[in-house]
Amino acid sequence: MTMISEKKVFRMDAFTFQCGRTIPVQMGYETFGTLNEAKDNAILVIHYFSASSHCAGKYAPTDPVSGFWDGLIGPGKAVDTNKYFVICADNLCNCGAKNPTVITTGPMSINPETGTPYALTFPVPQVLDVVNTQKALLDSLGITHLAAVMGPSFGAMSSWQWAVTYPDMMDKIIPVIGTPRHPVYGSFSPLQHGIRVAALDPKWNGGNYYDQEQQPTESLELAMQMMTVAAFHAGYFERTYKRSSPEDTECYENVLAWTGFEQKLYDCVMQNVPYTDLNHWIYTCRMCINYDVARPYGGNMDEALSRIRAKVLAIPCRQDALHPWEFVSWVVDRINYLGGDARIHLLDSDYGHMAGILRTDLFDEKVRDFLNR
């Protein structure tokens, strides 16, 4: 039976970012299951880069697709909503700011002091700011302790941040396809490249495009395409975007014409362009590039990891180019060396980075066993 989810709204009249700026913020969130009387059965799920709080279920039975981790979350599933109360919120600067099901605060939001969108005057957030908005939401619900914090990609990064910043607030963390310091390779491509693509687009207009008739959609399309290509392994593209050389004719006569597989990828990316805001995209890129849980500790990763008291199940993918499994393995070893309790479950899939989102069947039983320990 499909779970029906409902979007709720949490608002703060004043939230102070790590950079010192204070503004009002709001965030949508969804919950699944029932919070028990002791309020100690909650699991916080944190969404990935371009997702939202819609981690499971559907808004209506007729919706074509379910939430991004529906295979993992629900009655009787690995994250059993008969047992746990699951909560997931829309992140600050959520990329899908134009999606009517997303509620977020970011560059597209109206600055109450000017009556116009913040654009690039919006504070530069850190992953810790996202974590602190989530903590404020949990505080408002009377939740002072979590059974677990988990999520894929950006959600994994945030899980590490939670465990380092609030070490006594959760029993376990499950960071899937994500590291406690954003790798440099993935910071260049596709993140920094996405920001540079936006800056090269005259229609971006220094971020001040909200009142323009012509929007910077082409640069957004390219940024999203670079993200898509980076997130999967080469084998996935060979299977999914097959060549049809005998049918491709124009591209052999016109250097600007496309092959069939180029057109297919473009069509796939275009499905999400109408719901995505470019400034929100590049703000989230910057937030990821800047991410390092060890920064408050002088860059000393051991000092940061030594703060973790939660049991850790890290789930990387061997074919992931964005968050290499070797770094995750090193982190797990360091946590154990420092006296913590961490283990790793390595995925093998040509879905690459996206295996942690689209192939929950590869790790759902591992998650179930870990939560039931």
CSV table of C-alpha atoms in Angstrom, one decimal:
chain,number,residue,atom,x,y,z
A,1,MET,CA,0.0,0.0,0.0
A,2,THR,CA,1.4,3.4,-1.0
A,3,MET,CA,2.1,5.9,1.8
A,4,ILE,CA,0.5,9.3,1.2
A,5,SER,CA,2.7,12.1,2.3
A,6,GLU,CA,1.8,15.6,3.3
A,7,LYS,CA,4.1,18.7,3.2
A,8,LYS,CA,4.2,20.7,6.4
A,9,VAL,CA,6.0,24.0,7.0
A,10,PHE,CA,8.4,25.1,9.7
A,11,ARG,CA,9.3,28.8,10.0
A,12,MET,CA,11.8,30.8,12.0
A,13,ASP,CA,11.6,34.5,12.2
A,14,ALA,CA,15.3,34.8,12.8
A,15,PHE,CA,18.0,32.2,11.9
A,16,THR,CA,21.7,33.1,12.2
A,17,PHE,CA,24.0,31.6,9.6
A,18,GLN,CA,27.6,30.6,10.4
A,19,CYS,CA,28.7,33.7,8.4
A,20,GLY,CA,26.9,35.9,11.0
A,21,ARG,CA,23.9,37.0,8.9
A,22,THR,CA,20.4,36.6,10.5
A,23,ILE,CA,17.3,36.4,8.3
A,24,PRO,CA,13.9,34.7,8.5
A,25,VAL,CA,13.8,31.2,7.0
A,26,GLN,CA,11.2,28.5,6.2
A,27,MET,CA,11.5,24.9,5.2
A,28,GLY,CA,9.0,22.2,4.1
A,29,TYR,CA,9.1,18.8,5.8
A,30,GLU,CA,7.4,15.5,5.6
A,31,THR,CA,7.0,12.8,8.3
A,32,PHE,CA,6.2,9.1,8.1
A,33,GLY,CA,5.2,6.8,11.0
A,34,THR,CA,4.3,7.9,14.5
A,35,LEU,CA,6.5,9.6,17.1
A,36,ASN,CA,6.3,7.5,20.3
A,37,GLU,CA,5.5,8.9,23.7
A,38,ALA,CA,9.2,9.1,24.7
A,39,LYS,CA,10.0,10.8,21.4
A,40,ASP,CA,13.0,8.6,20.9
A,41,ASN,CA,12.1,6.6,17.8
A,42,ALA,CA,12.8,9.4,15.3
A,43,ILE,CA,15.1,9.0,12.3
A,44,LEU,CA,16.2,12.1,10.4
A,45,VAL,CA,16.6,11.5,6.7
A,46,ILE,CA,18.5,14.3,4.7
A,47,HIS,CA,18.0,14.6,1.0
A,48,TYR,CA,20.6,14.7,-1.7
A,49,PHE,CA,21.8,17.7,-3.8
A,50,SER,CA,18.8,18.2,-6.1
A,51,ALA,CA,16.1,16.3,-4.2
A,52,SER,CA,13.6,17.5,-1.6
A,53,SER,CA,11.9,16.3,1.6
A,54,HIS,CA,9.9,13.9,-0.5
A,55,CYS,CA,11.9,10.8,0.5
A,56,ALA,CA,9.1,8.3,0.4
A,57,GLY,CA,5.4,7.8,-0.5
A,58,LYS,CA,3.4,9.9,-2.9
A,59,TYR,CA,1.4,13.1,-2.6
A,60,ALA,CA,-1.5,11.4,-4.4
A,61,PRO,CA,-2.1,7.8,-5.5
A,62,THR,CA,-1.9,8.9,-9.1
A,63,ASP,CA,1.6,10.4,-8.8
A,64,PRO,CA,3.8,8.7,-11.4
A,65,VAL,CA,6.8,8.3,-9.0
A,66,SER,CA,7.4,7.9,-5.3
A,67,GLY,CA,9.8,9.7,-3.0
A,68,PHE,CA,13.5,9.2,-3.7
A,69,TRP,CA,14.1,6.5,-1.1
A,70,ASP,CA,10.7,4.8,-1.2
A,71,GLY,CA,12.4,1.5,-1.6
A,72,LEU,CA,14.0,1.9,1.8
A,73,ILE,CA,11.4,3.7,3.9
A,74,GLY,CA,7.9,2.5,4.7
A,75,PRO,CA,5.9,-0.1,6.6
A,76,GLY,CA,8.0,-3.3,6.9
A,77,LYS,CA,10.9,-1.9,4.9
A,78,ALA,CA,14.4,-1.4,6.1
A,79,VAL,CA,13.5,1.9,7.7
A,80,ASP,CA,10.3,0.5,9.1
A,81,THR,CA,7.7,3.3,9.7
A,82,ASN,CA,5.8,0.9,11.9
A,83,LYS,CA,8.7,1.3,14.3
A,84,TYR,CA,10.3,4.6,13.5
A,85,PHE,CA,9.1,8.1,13.0
A,86,VAL,CA,10.9,9.4,9.9
A,87,ILE,CA,11.3,13.1,9.2
A,88,CYS,CA,12.9,14.8,6.1
A,89,ALA,CA,13.1,18.5,5.4
A,90,ASP,CA,13.7,20.7,2.4
A,91,ASN,CA,17.3,22.0,2.6
A,92,LEU,CA,18.2,25.7,2.5
A,93,CYS,CA,18.7,26.8,-1.1
A,94,ASN,CA,16.9,23.8,-2.3
A,95,CYS,CA,17.5,23.5,-6.0
A,96,GLY,CA,13.9,22.8,-6.8
A,97,ALA,CA,12.8,26.2,-5.6
A,98,LYS,CA,10.3,26.5,-8.5
A,99,ASN,CA,8.6,23.2,-7.7
A,100,PRO,CA,5.3,23.8,-5.9
A,101,THR,CA,6.0,20.9,-3.6
A,102,VAL,CA,9.2,22.5,-2.3
A,103,ILE,CA,9.3,25.0,0.5
A,104,THR,CA,12.8,26.6,1.1
A,105,THR,CA,14.6,29.8,1.6
A,106,GLY,CA,17.4,30.9,-0.7
A,107,PRO,CA,18.4,33.4,-3.4
A,108,MET,CA,14.9,33.2,-5.0
A,109,SER,CA,13.2,34.2,-1.8
A,110,ILE,CA,12.0,37.7,-1.2
A,111,ASN,CA,14.2,39.8,1.0
A,112,PRO,CA,11.8,41.5,3.5
A,113,GLU,CA,14.1,44.5,3.7
A,114,THR,CA,14.0,45.2,-0.1
A,115,GLY,CA,10.9,43.5,-1.3
A,116,THR,CA,12.9,41.9,-4.1
A,117,PRO,CA,14.6,38.5,-4.4
A,118,TYR,CA,17.9,38.1,-2.5
A,119,ALA,CA,19.7,36.8,-5.5
A,120,LEU,CA,23.5,36.9,-4.7
A,121,THR,CA,22.9,39.0,-1.5
A,122,PHE,CA,21.7,35.8,0.1
A,123,PRO,CA,24.1,34.5,2.9
A,124,VAL,CA,26.5,31.9,1.7
A,125,PRO,CA,25.3,28.8,3.8
A,126,GLN,CA,27.4,26.0,5.1
A,127,VAL,CA,26.3,22.3,5.6
A,128,LEU,CA,26.3,23.2,9.3
A,129,ASP,CA,23.6,25.8,8.6
A,130,VAL,CA,21.4,23.1,7.0
A,131,VAL,CA,22.0,20.9,10.0
A,132,ASN,CA,21.1,23.7,12.4
A,133,THR,CA,17.8,24.4,10.7
A,134,GLN,CA,17.0,20.8,11.0
A,135,LYS,CA,17.9,20.8,14.7
A,136,ALA,CA,15.6,23.8,15.2
A,137,LEU,CA,12.8,21.8,13.5
A,138,LEU,CA,13.4,18.8,15.7
A,139,ASP,CA,13.5,21.1,18.8
A,140,SER,CA,10.1,22.5,17.8
A,141,LEU,CA,8.7,18.9,17.7
A,142,GLY,CA,10.2,18.1,21.1
A,143,ILE,CA,12.7,15.6,19.7
A,144,THR,CA,15.9,15.7,21.7
A,145,HIS,CA,17.4,12.4,20.6
A,146,LEU,CA,17.5,10.5,17.3
A,147,ALA,CA,17.6,6.8,16.7
A,148,ALA,CA,19.6,7.6,13.5
A,149,VAL,CA,20.6,10.3,11.0
A,150,MET,CA,21.0,9.1,7.4
A,151,GLY,CA,20.9,10.2,3.8
A,152,PRO,CA,22.6,9.9,0.4
A,153,SER,CA,25.3,12.2,-1.0
A,154,PHE,CA,24.5,15.7,0.5
A,155,GLY,CA,22.5,13.8,3.0
A,156,ALA,CA,25.6,11.7,3.9
A,157,MET,CA,27.7,14.8,4.2
A,158,SER,CA,25.1,16.3,6.5
A,159,SER,CA,25.0,13.0,8.5
A,160,TRP,CA,28.7,13.3,9.2
A,161,GLN,CA,28.2,16.9,10.2
A,162,TRP,CA,25.4,15.9,12.6
A,163,ALA,CA,27.6,13.3,14.2
A,164,VAL,CA,30.6,15.6,14.7
A,165,THR,CA,28.6,18.7,15.8
A,166,TYR,CA,26.0,17.0,18.0
A,167,PRO,CA,27.7,13.8,19.0
A,168,ASP,CA,25.3,12.9,21.8
A,169,MET,CA,22.1,13.5,19.9
A,170,MET,CA,21.9,10.3,17.9
A,171,ASP,CA,22.6,6.5,18.3
A,172,LYS,CA,23.6,5.8,14.7
A,173,ILE,CA,24.4,7.5,11.4
A,174,ILE,CA,24.2,5.9,7.9
A,175,PRO,CA,26.0,8.1,5.4
A,176,VAL,CA,25.4,6.7,2.0
A,177,ILE,CA,27.7,7.7,-0.9
A,178,GLY,CA,29.2,10.7,1.0
A,179,THR,CA,32.3,11.8,2.8
A,180,PRO,CA,33.0,14.2,5.8
A,181,ARG,CA,35.0,16.5,3.5
A,182,HIS,CA,34.0,17.1,-0.1
A,183,PRO,CA,36.6,15.5,-2.4
A,184,VAL,CA,38.5,18.0,-4.6
A,185,TYR,CA,37.8,16.2,-7.9
A,186,GLY,CA,34.1,16.4,-7.4
A,187,SER,CA,34.4,20.0,-6.3
A,188,PHE,CA,35.9,20.9,-9.7
A,189,SER,CA,33.6,18.7,-11.8
A,190,PRO,CA,30.7,19.2,-11.8
A,191,LEU,CA,30.3,21.8,-8.9
A,192,GLN,CA,32.8,24.6,-9.7
A,193,HIS,CA,32.3,24.1,-13.4
A,194,GLY,CA,28.6,24.6,-12.9
A,195,ILE,CA,29.2,27.9,-11.2
A,196,ARG,CA,31.5,29.0,-14.0
A,197,VAL,CA,28.9,28.1,-16.6
A,198,ALA,CA,26.4,30.3,-14.9
A,199,ALA,CA,28.8,33.2,-14.7
A,200,LEU,CA,29.6,33.0,-18.4
A,201,ASP,CA,25.9,33.2,-19.3
A,202,PRO,CA,24.9,36.9,-20.0
A,203,LYS,CA,21.3,36.0,-19.2
A,204,TRP,CA,22.4,35.1,-15.7
A,205,ASN,CA,23.1,38.8,-15.2
A,206,GLY,CA,25.2,38.4,-12.1
A,207,GLY,CA,22.3,36.5,-10.5
A,208,ASN,CA,19.8,39.3,-11.0
A,209,TYR,CA,17.5,37.6,-13.6
A,210,TYR,CA,14.3,37.1,-11.8
A,211,ASP,CA,12.5,40.0,-13.5
A,212,GLN,CA,13.9,39.2,-16.9
A,213,GLU,CA,11.8,37.9,-19.8
A,214,GLN,CA,14.6,35.7,-20.9
A,215,GLN,CA,15.9,33.4,-18.2
A,216,PRO,CA,19.4,31.7,-18.1
A,217,THR,CA,18.0,28.3,-18.9
A,218,GLU,CA,20.8,27.2,-21.2
A,219,SER,CA,23.5,27.5,-18.5
A,220,LEU,CA,21.2,25.7,-16.1
A,221,GLU,CA,20.7,22.9,-18.6
A,222,LEU,CA,24.4,22.5,-19.0
A,223,ALA,CA,25.1,22.6,-15.3
A,224,MET,CA,22.5,19.9,-14.7
A,225,GLN,CA,23.8,17.8,-17.6
A,226,MET,CA,27.3,17.9,-16.1
A,227,MET,CA,25.9,16.8,-12.8
A,228,THR,CA,24.0,13.9,-14.4
A,229,VAL,CA,27.1,12.7,-16.4
A,230,ALA,CA,29.3,12.9,-13.3
A,231,ALA,CA,26.9,11.0,-11.1
A,232,PHE,CA,26.8,7.7,-13.1
A,233,HIS,CA,29.5,5.3,-14.2
A,234,ALA,CA,30.5,5.0,-17.8
A,235,GLY,CA,28.8,1.5,-18.1
A,236,TYR,CA,25.4,3.0,-17.2
A,237,PHE,CA,25.6,5.4,-20.1
A,238,GLU,CA,26.7,2.7,-22.6
A,239,ARG,CA,23.6,0.7,-21.5
A,240,THR,CA,21.1,3.6,-21.3
A,241,TYR,CA,22.2,6.0,-24.0
A,242,LYS,CA,23.0,3.7,-26.9
A,243,ARG,CA,24.6,4.8,-30.1
A,244,SER,CA,22.5,4.5,-33.3
A,245,SER,CA,25.2,5.5,-35.8
A,246,PRO,CA,23.3,4.3,-38.9
A,247,GLU,CA,20.3,6.4,-37.9
A,248,ASP,CA,22.4,9.6,-37.1
A,249,THR,CA,22.9,11.5,-40.3
A,250,GLU,CA,22.7,15.2,-39.7
A,251,CYS,CA,25.6,15.2,-37.2
A,252,TYR,CA,27.9,13.9,-39.9
A,253,GLU,CA,27.1,17.0,-42.0
A,254,ASN,CA,26.6,19.7,-39.4
A,255,VAL,CA,29.1,20.1,-36.6
A,256,LEU,CA,26.4,21.6,-34.3
A,257,ALA,CA,23.9,18.8,-34.9
A,258,TRP,CA,23.5,16.1,-32.2
A,259,THR,CA,23.6,12.3,-32.2
A,260,GLY,CA,20.6,10.4,-30.8
A,261,PHE,CA,22.2,9.8,-27.5
A,262,GLU,CA,23.0,13.5,-27.0
A,263,GLN,CA,19.4,14.3,-27.7
A,264,LYS,CA,18.2,11.7,-25.2
A,265,LEU,CA,20.3,13.0,-22.4
A,266,TYR,CA,19.2,16.6,-23.2
A,267,ASP,CA,15.5,15.5,-23.1
A,268,CYS,CA,16.1,13.7,-19.7
A,269,VAL,CA,17.7,16.8,-18.2
A,270,MET,CA,15.0,19.1,-19.5
A,271,GLN,CA,12.4,17.3,-17.5
A,272,ASN,CA,13.7,19.0,-14.3
A,273,VAL,CA,14.8,22.4,-15.7
A,274,PRO,CA,11.4,24.1,-15.2
A,275,TYR,CA,11.5,23.3,-11.5
A,276,THR,CA,15.1,24.3,-10.8
A,277,ASP,CA,16.5,27.8,-10.0
A,278,LEU,CA,20.0,28.5,-11.2
A,279,ASN,CA,21.0,30.6,-8.3
A,280,HIS,CA,19.8,27.9,-5.9
A,281,TRP,CA,21.8,25.4,-7.9
A,282,ILE,CA,25.1,27.4,-7.7
A,283,TYR,CA,24.6,28.2,-4.0
A,284,THR,CA,24.2,24.4,-3.3
A,285,CYS,CA,27.3,23.8,-5.4
A,286,ARG,CA,29.3,26.3,-3.3
A,287,MET,CA,27.9,24.8,-0.1
A,288,CYS,CA,29.3,21.4,-1.2
A,289,ILE,CA,32.6,22.7,-2.4
A,290,ASN,CA,33.2,24.5,1.0
A,291,TYR,CA,32.2,21.4,3.0
A,292,ASP,CA,34.8,20.1,5.5
A,293,VAL,CA,33.7,18.9,9.0
A,294,ALA,CA,37.3,19.4,10.2
A,295,ARG,CA,37.4,23.1,9.4
A,296,PRO,CA,36.4,24.2,12.9
A,297,TYR,CA,39.3,22.0,14.2
A,298,GLY,CA,42.0,23.5,12.1
A,299,GLY,CA,41.5,21.0,9.3
A,300,ASN,CA,42.5,18.2,11.6
A,301,MET,CA,40.2,15.3,10.5
A,302,ASP,CA,41.2,13.1,13.4
A,303,GLU,CA,40.1,15.7,15.9
A,304,ALA,CA,36.7,16.0,14.1
A,305,LEU,CA,36.2,12.3,13.8
A,306,SER,CA,37.2,11.7,17.4
A,307,ARG,CA,34.0,13.6,18.4
A,308,ILE,CA,31.7,10.9,16.8
A,309,ARG,CA,29.9,8.8,19.4
A,310,ALA,CA,27.3,7.4,17.1
A,311,LYS,CA,27.7,3.9,15.6
A,312,VAL,CA,28.5,4.4,11.9
A,313,LEU,CA,27.4,2.4,8.8
A,314,ALA,CA,29.1,4.0,5.8
A,315,ILE,CA,27.8,2.9,2.4
A,316,PRO,CA,30.0,4.0,-0.6
A,317,CYS,CA,30.0,2.7,-4.1
A,318,ARG,CA,33.2,1.3,-5.8
A,319,GLN,CA,32.3,3.0,-9.1
A,320,ASP,CA,31.5,6.4,-7.5
A,321,ALA,CA,33.8,9.1,-9.0
A,322,LEU,CA,32.3,11.9,-6.9
A,323,HIS,CA,32.8,10.5,-3.4
A,324,PRO,CA,35.5,7.8,-3.8
A,325,TRP,CA,35.0,4.7,-1.7
A,326,GLU,CA,38.7,4.7,-0.7
A,327,PHE,CA,38.2,8.0,1.2
A,328,VAL,CA,35.2,6.5,3.0
A,329,SER,CA,37.2,3.4,3.9
A,330,TRP,CA,40.0,5.6,5.3
A,331,VAL,CA,37.4,7.5,7.4
A,332,VAL,CA,35.9,4.3,8.8
A,333,ASP,CA,39.4,3.0,9.7
A,334,ARG,CA,40.3,6.3,11.4
A,335,ILE,CA,37.1,6.3,13.5
A,336,ASN,CA,37.8,2.8,14.7
A,337,TYR,CA,41.4,3.7,15.4
A,338,LEU,CA,40.2,6.6,17.5
A,339,GLY,CA,38.0,4.4,19.6
A,340,GLY,CA,34.7,4.7,17.7
A,341,ASP,CA,32.4,2.1,16.2
A,342,ALA,CA,32.3,2.2,12.4
A,343,ARG,CA,31.8,-0.3,9.6
A,344,ILE,CA,31.6,-0.1,5.8
A,345,HIS,CA,29.3,-1.8,3.2
A,346,LEU,CA,30.7,-1.4,-0.3
A,347,LEU,CA,28.4,-1.3,-3.2
A,348,ASP,CA,29.3,-2.5,-6.8
A,349,SER,CA,27.2,-0.9,-9.5
A,350,ASP,CA,27.6,1.0,-12.7
A,351,TYR,CA,25.0,3.4,-11.4
A,352,GLY,CA,28.1,4.9,-9.7
A,353,HIS,CA,27.2,7.7,-7.3
A,354,MET,CA,23.5,7.2,-8.0
A,355,ALA,CA,23.6,3.7,-6.7
A,356,GLY,CA,23.0,5.1,-3.3
A,357,ILE,CA,19.8,6.6,-4.5
A,358,LEU,CA,18.4,4.4,-7.2
A,359,ARG,CA,19.7,1.0,-6.0
A,360,THR,CA,18.4,0.7,-2.5
A,361,ASP,CA,18.0,-3.0,-3.1
A,362,LEU,CA,21.8,-3.3,-2.8
A,363,PHE,CA,21.9,-2.1,0.8
A,364,ASP,CA,18.4,-2.3,2.3
A,365,GLU,CA,19.0,-5.4,4.3
A,366,LYS,CA,22.3,-4.0,5.6
A,367,VAL,CA,20.4,-0.9,6.8
A,368,ARG,CA,17.7,-3.1,8.4
A,369,ASP,CA,20.3,-5.2,10.3
A,370,PHE,CA,22.2,-2.1,11.4
A,371,LEU,CA,19.2,-0.3,12.7
A,372,ASN,CA,18.0,-3.5,14.6
A,373,ARG,CA,21.4,-4.1,16.2
